[in-house]
PDB file of C-alpha atoms in Angstrom:
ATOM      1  CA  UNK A  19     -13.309  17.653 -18.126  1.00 52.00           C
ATOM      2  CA  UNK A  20     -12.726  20.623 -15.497  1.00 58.00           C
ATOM      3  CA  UNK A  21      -9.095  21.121 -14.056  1.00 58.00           C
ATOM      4  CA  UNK A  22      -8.489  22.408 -10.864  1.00 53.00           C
ATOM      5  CA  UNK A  23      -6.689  25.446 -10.467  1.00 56.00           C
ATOM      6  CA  UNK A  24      -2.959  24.354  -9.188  1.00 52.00           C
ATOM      7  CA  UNK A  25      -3.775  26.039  -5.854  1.00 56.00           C
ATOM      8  CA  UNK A  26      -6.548  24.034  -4.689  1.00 52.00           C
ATOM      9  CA  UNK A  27      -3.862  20.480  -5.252  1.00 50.00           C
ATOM     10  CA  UNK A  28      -2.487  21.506  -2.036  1.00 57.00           C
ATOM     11  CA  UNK A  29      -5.777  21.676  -0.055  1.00 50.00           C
ATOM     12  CA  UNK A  30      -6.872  18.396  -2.169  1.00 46.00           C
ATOM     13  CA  UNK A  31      -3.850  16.902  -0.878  1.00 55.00           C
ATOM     14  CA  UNK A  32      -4.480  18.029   2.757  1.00 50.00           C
ATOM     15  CA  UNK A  33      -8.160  16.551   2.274  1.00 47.00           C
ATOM     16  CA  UNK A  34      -6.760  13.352   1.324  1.00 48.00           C
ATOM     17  CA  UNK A  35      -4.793  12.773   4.215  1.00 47.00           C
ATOM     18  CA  UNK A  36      -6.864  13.784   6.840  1.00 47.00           C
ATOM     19  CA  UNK A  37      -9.554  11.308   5.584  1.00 44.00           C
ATOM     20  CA  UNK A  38      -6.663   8.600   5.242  1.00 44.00           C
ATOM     21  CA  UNK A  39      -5.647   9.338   8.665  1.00 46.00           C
ATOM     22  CA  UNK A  40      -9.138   9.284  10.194  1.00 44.00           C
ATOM     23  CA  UNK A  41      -9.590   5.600   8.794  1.00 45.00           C
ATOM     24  CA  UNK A  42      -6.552   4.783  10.311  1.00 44.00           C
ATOM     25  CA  UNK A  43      -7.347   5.692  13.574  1.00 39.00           C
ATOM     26  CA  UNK A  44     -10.934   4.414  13.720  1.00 39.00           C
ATOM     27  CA  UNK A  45      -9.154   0.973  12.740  1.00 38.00           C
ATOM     28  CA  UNK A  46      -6.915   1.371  15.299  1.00 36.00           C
ATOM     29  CA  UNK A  47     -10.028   2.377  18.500  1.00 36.00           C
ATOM     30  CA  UNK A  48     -11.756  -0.718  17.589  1.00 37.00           C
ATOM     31  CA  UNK A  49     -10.474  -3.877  18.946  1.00 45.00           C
ATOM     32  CA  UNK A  50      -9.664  -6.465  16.376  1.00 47.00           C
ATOM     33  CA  UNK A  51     -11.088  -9.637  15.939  1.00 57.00           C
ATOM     34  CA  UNK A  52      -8.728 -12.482  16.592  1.00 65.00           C
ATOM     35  CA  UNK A  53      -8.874 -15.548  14.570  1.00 72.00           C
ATOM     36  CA  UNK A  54      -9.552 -17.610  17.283  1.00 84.00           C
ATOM     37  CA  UNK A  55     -12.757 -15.645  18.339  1.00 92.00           C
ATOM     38  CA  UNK A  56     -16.267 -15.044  18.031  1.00 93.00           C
ATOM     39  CA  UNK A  57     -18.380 -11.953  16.827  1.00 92.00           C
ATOM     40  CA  UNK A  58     -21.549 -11.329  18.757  1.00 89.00           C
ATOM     41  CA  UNK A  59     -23.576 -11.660  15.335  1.00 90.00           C
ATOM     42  CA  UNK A  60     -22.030 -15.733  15.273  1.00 92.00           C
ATOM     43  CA  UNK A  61     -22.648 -16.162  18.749  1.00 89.00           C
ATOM     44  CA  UNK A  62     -26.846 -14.626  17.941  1.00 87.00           C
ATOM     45  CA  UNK A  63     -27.027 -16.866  15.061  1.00 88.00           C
ATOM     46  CA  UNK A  64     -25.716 -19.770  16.940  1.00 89.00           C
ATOM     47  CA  UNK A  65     -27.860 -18.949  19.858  1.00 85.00           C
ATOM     48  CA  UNK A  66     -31.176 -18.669  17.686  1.00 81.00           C
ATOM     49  CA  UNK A  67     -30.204 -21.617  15.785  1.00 84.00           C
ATOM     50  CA  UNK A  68     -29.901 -23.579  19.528  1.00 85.00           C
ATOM     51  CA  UNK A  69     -32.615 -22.077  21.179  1.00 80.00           C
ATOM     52  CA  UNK A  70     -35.447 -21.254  18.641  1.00 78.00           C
ATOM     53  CA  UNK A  71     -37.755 -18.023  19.299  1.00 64.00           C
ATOM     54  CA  UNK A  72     -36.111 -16.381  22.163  1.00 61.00           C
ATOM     55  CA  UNK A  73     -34.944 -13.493  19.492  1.00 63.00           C
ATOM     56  CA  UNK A  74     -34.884 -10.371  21.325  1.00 77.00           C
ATOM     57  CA  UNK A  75     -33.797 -11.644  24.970  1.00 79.00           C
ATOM     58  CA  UNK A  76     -31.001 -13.895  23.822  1.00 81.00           C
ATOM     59  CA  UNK A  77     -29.444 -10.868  21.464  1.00 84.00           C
ATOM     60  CA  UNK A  78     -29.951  -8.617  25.174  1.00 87.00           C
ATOM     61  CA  UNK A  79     -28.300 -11.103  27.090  1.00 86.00           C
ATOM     62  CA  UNK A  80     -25.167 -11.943  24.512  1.00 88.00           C
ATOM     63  CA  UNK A  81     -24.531  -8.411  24.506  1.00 90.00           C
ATOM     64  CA  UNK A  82     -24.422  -7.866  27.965  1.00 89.00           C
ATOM     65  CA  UNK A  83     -21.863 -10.792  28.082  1.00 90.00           C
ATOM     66  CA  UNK A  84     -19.762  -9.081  25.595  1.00 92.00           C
ATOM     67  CA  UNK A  85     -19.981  -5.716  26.879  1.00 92.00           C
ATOM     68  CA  UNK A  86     -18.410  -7.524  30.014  1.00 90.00           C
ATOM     69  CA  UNK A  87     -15.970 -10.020  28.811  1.00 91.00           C
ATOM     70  CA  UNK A  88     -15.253  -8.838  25.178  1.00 93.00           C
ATOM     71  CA  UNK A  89     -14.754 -12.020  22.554  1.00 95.00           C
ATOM     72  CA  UNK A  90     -15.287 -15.248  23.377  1.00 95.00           C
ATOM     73  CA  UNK A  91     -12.960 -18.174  21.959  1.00 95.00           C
ATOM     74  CA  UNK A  92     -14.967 -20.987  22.459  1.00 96.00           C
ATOM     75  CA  UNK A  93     -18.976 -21.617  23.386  1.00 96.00           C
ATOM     76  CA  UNK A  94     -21.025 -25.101  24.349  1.00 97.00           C
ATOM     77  CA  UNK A  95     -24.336 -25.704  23.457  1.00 95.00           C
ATOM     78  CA  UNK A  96     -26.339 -28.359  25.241  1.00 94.00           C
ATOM     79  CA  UNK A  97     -28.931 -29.082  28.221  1.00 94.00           C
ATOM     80  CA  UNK A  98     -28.727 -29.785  31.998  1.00 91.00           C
ATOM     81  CA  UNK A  99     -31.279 -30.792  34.365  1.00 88.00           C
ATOM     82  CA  UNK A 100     -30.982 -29.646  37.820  1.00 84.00           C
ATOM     83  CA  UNK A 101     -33.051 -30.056  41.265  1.00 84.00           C
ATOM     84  CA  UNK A 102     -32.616 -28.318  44.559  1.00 81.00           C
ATOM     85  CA  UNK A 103     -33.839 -28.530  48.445  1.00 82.00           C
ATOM     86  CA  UNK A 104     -31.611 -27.015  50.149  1.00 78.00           C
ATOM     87  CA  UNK A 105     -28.620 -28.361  48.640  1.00 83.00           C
ATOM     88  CA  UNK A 106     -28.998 -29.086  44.817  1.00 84.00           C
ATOM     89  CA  UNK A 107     -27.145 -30.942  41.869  1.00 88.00           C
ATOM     90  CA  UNK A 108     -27.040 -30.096  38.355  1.00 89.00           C
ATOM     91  CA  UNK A 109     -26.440 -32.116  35.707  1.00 93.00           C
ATOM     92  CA  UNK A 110     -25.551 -31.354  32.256  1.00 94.00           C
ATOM     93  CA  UNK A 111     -23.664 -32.218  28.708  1.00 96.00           C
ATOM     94  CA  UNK A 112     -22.942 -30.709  25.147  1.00 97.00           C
ATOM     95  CA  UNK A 113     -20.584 -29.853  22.443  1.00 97.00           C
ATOM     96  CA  UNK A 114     -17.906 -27.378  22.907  1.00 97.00           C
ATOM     97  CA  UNK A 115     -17.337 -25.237  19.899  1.00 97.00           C
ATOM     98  CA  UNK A 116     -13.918 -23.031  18.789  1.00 95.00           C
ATOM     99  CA  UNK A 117     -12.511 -22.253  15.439  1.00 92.00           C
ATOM    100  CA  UNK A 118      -8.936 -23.570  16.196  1.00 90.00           C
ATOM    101  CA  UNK A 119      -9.227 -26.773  17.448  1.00 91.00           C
ATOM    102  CA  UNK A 120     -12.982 -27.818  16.703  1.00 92.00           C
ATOM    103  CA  UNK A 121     -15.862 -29.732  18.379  1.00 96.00           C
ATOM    104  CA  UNK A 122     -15.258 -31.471  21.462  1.00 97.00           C
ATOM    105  CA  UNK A 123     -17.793 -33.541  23.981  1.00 97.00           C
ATOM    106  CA  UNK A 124     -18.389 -31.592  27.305  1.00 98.00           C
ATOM    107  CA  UNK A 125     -20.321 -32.943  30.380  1.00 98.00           C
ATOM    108  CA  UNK A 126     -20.887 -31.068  33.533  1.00 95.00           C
ATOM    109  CA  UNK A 127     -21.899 -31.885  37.120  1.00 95.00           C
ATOM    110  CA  UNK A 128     -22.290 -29.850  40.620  1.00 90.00           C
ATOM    111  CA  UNK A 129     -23.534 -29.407  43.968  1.00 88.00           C
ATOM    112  CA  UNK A 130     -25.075 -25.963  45.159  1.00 82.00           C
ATOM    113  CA  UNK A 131     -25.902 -25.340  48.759  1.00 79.00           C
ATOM    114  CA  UNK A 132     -28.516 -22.221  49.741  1.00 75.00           C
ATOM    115  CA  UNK A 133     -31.811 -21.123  49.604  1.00 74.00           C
ATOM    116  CA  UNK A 134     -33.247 -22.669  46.929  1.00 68.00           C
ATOM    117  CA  UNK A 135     -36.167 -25.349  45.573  1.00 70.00           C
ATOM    118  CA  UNK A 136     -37.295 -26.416  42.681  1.00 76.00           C
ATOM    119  CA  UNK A 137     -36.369 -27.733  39.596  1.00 78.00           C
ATOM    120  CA  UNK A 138     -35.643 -27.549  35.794  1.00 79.00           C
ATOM    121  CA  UNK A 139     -34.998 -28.516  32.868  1.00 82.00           C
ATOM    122  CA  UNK A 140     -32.572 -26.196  30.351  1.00 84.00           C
ATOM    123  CA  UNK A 141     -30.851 -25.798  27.188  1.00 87.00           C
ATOM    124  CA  UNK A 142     -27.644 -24.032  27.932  1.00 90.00           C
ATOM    125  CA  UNK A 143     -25.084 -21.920  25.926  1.00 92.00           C
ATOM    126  CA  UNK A 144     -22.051 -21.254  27.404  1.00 94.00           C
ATOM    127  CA  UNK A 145     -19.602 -18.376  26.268  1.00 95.00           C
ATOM    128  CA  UNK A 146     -15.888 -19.642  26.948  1.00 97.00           C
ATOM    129  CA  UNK A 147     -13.421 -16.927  27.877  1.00 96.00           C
ATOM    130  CA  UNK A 148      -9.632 -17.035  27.470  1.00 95.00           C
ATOM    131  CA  UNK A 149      -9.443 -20.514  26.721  1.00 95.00           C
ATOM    132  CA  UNK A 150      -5.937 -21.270  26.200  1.00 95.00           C
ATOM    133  CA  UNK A 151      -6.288 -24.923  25.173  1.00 95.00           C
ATOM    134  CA  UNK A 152      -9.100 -27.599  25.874  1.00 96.00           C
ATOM    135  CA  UNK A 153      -7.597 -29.261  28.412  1.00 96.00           C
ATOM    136  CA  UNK A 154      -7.776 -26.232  30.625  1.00 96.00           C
ATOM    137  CA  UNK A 155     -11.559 -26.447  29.796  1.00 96.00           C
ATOM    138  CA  UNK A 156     -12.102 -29.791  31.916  1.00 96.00           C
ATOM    139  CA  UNK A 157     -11.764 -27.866  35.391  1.00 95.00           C
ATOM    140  CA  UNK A 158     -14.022 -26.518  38.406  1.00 95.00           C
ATOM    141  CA  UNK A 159     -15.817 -23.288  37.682  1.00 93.00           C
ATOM    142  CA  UNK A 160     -16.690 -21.093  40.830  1.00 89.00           C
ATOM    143  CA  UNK A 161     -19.568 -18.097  41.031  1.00 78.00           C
ATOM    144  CA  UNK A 162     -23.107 -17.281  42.902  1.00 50.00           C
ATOM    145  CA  UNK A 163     -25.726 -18.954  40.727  1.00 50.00           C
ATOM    146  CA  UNK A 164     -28.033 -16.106  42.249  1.00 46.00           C
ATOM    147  CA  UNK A 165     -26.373 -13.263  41.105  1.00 46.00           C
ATOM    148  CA  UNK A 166     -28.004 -13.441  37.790  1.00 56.00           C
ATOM    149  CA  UNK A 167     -28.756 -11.072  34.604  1.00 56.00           C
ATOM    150  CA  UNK A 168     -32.061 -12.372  33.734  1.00 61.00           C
ATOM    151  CA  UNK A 169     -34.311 -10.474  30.903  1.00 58.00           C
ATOM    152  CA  UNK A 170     -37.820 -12.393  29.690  1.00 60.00           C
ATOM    153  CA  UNK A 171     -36.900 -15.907  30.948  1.00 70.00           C
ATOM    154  CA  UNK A 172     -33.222 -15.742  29.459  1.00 78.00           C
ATOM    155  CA  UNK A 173     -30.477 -15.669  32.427  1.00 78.00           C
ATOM    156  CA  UNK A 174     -26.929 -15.140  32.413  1.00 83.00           C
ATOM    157  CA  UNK A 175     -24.143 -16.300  35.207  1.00 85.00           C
ATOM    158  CA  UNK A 176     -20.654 -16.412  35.431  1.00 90.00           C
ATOM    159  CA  UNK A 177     -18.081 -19.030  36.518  1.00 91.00           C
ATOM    160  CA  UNK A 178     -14.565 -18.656  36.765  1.00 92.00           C
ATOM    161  CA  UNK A 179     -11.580 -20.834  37.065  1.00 92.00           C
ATOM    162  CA  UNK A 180      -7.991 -19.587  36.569  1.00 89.00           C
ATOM    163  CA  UNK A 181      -8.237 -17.163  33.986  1.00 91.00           C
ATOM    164  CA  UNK A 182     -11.068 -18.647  31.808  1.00 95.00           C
ATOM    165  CA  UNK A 183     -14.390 -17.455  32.536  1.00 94.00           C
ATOM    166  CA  UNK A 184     -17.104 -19.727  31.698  1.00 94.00           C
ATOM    167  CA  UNK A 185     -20.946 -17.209  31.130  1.00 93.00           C
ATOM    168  CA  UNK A 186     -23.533 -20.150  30.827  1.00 91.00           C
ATOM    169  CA  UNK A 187     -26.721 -18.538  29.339  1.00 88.00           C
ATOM    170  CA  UNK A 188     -30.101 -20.422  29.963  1.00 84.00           C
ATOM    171  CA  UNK A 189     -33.583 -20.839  29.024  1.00 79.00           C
ATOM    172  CA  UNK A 190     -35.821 -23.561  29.988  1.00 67.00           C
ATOM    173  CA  UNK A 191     -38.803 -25.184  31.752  1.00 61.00           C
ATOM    174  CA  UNK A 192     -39.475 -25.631  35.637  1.00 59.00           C
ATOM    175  CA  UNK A 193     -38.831 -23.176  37.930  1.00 55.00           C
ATOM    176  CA  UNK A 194     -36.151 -23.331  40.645  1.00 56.00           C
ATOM    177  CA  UNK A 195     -36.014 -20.560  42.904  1.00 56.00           C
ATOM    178  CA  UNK A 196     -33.859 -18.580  45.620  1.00 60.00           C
ATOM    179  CA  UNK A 197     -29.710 -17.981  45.453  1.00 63.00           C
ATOM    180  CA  UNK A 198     -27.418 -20.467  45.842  1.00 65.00           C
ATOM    181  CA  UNK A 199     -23.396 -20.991  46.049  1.00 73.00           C
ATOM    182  CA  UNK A 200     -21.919 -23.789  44.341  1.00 79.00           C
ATOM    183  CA  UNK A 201     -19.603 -24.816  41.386  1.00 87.00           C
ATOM    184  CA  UNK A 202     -20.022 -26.769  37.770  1.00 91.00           C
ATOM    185  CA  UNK A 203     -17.633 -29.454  37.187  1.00 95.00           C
ATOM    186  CA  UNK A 204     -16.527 -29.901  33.660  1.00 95.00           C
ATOM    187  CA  UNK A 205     -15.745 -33.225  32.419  1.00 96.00           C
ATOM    188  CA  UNK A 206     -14.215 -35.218  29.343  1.00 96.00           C
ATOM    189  CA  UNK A 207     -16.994 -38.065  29.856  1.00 94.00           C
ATOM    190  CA  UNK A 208     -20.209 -38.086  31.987  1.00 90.00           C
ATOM    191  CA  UNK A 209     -20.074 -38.875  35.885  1.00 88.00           C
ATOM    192  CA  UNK A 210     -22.558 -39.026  38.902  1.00 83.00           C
ATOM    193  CA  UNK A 211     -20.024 -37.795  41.043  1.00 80.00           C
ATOM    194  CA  UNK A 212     -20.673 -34.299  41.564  1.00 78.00           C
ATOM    195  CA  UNK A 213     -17.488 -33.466  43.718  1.00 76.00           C
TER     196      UNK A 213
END
């Protein structure tokens, strides 16, 4: 075995803790992970899983979500049906998902009022954003239903009510066209009442 000469110790030393230091630091740039939240790669998986062979549009769309709202704590999967002349309605349920506090049943309803015709049918993800408890989930969700990010028949819109920000993500069948304003509902058990 070769010894160093006592000199280079020092430098050695120096090495050391500039490497040591760098970790540290990268650690520290890159937000952590709470417990309570999902990674983008969980969010993919669960999205393929949900949606089949939409691969490389989902993964585009997810990203852009996180790029704008960071971790989600919570997501629903599940399908709506909606129809619009004029003034539409949308129906839909699922399952919410979260690490903390489990699976819970999720129904939504709501009106929309605009340009738009047409119909469709969708399966739906929704990222859930600063979701305090589930209770708080069960609220009115605001947002333009025509300012959508939309890449190979995957779109992406977002709600908002309070502080948690609801990004539903949809692919389907039909076609339902134009911009409209309007809100989702969120409900414990189904309802016809959209309002």
């Amino acid at each position: 075995m070769r010894h160093l000469p006592y000199r280079s110790l020092p430098l050695l030393r120096s090495l050391a803790v500039a490497v040591l230091a760098a970790i540290s630091l990268v650690s520290v740039l890159r937000p952590a992970q709470a417990a309570g939240e999902y990674s983008i790669q969980e969010v993919v998986d669960a999205g393929h899983g949900f949606f089949g062979e939409t691969s490389g549009a989902l993964a585009k769309v997810i990203e852009q979500a996180f790029e704008q709202y960071g971790l989600p704590n919570g997501y629903i999967l599940g399908q709506e049906g909606s129809g619009a002349l004029i003034a539409g309605l949308t129906y839909g349920e699922g399952t919410l998902y979260t690490k903390n506090v489990g699976q819970h049943d999720v129904f939504w309803q709501g009106p929309s009022l605009g340009i738009d015709y047409g119909g469709n049918g969708t399966r739906t993800m929704m990222l859930v954003y600063d979701l305090p408890d589930v209770d708080t989930l069960y609220a009115r969700y605001g947002g333009v239903s025509g300012s959508a990010y939309i890449v190979a028949g995957v779109g992406m819109t977002v709600l908002k009510s309070r502080d948690v920000i609801l990004v539903p993500i949809r692919t389907g069948i039909g076609a339902r066209l134009g911009v409209n304003v309007g809100y989702l509902k969120l409900t414990r058990t189904p309802t016809w009442n959209p309002f």
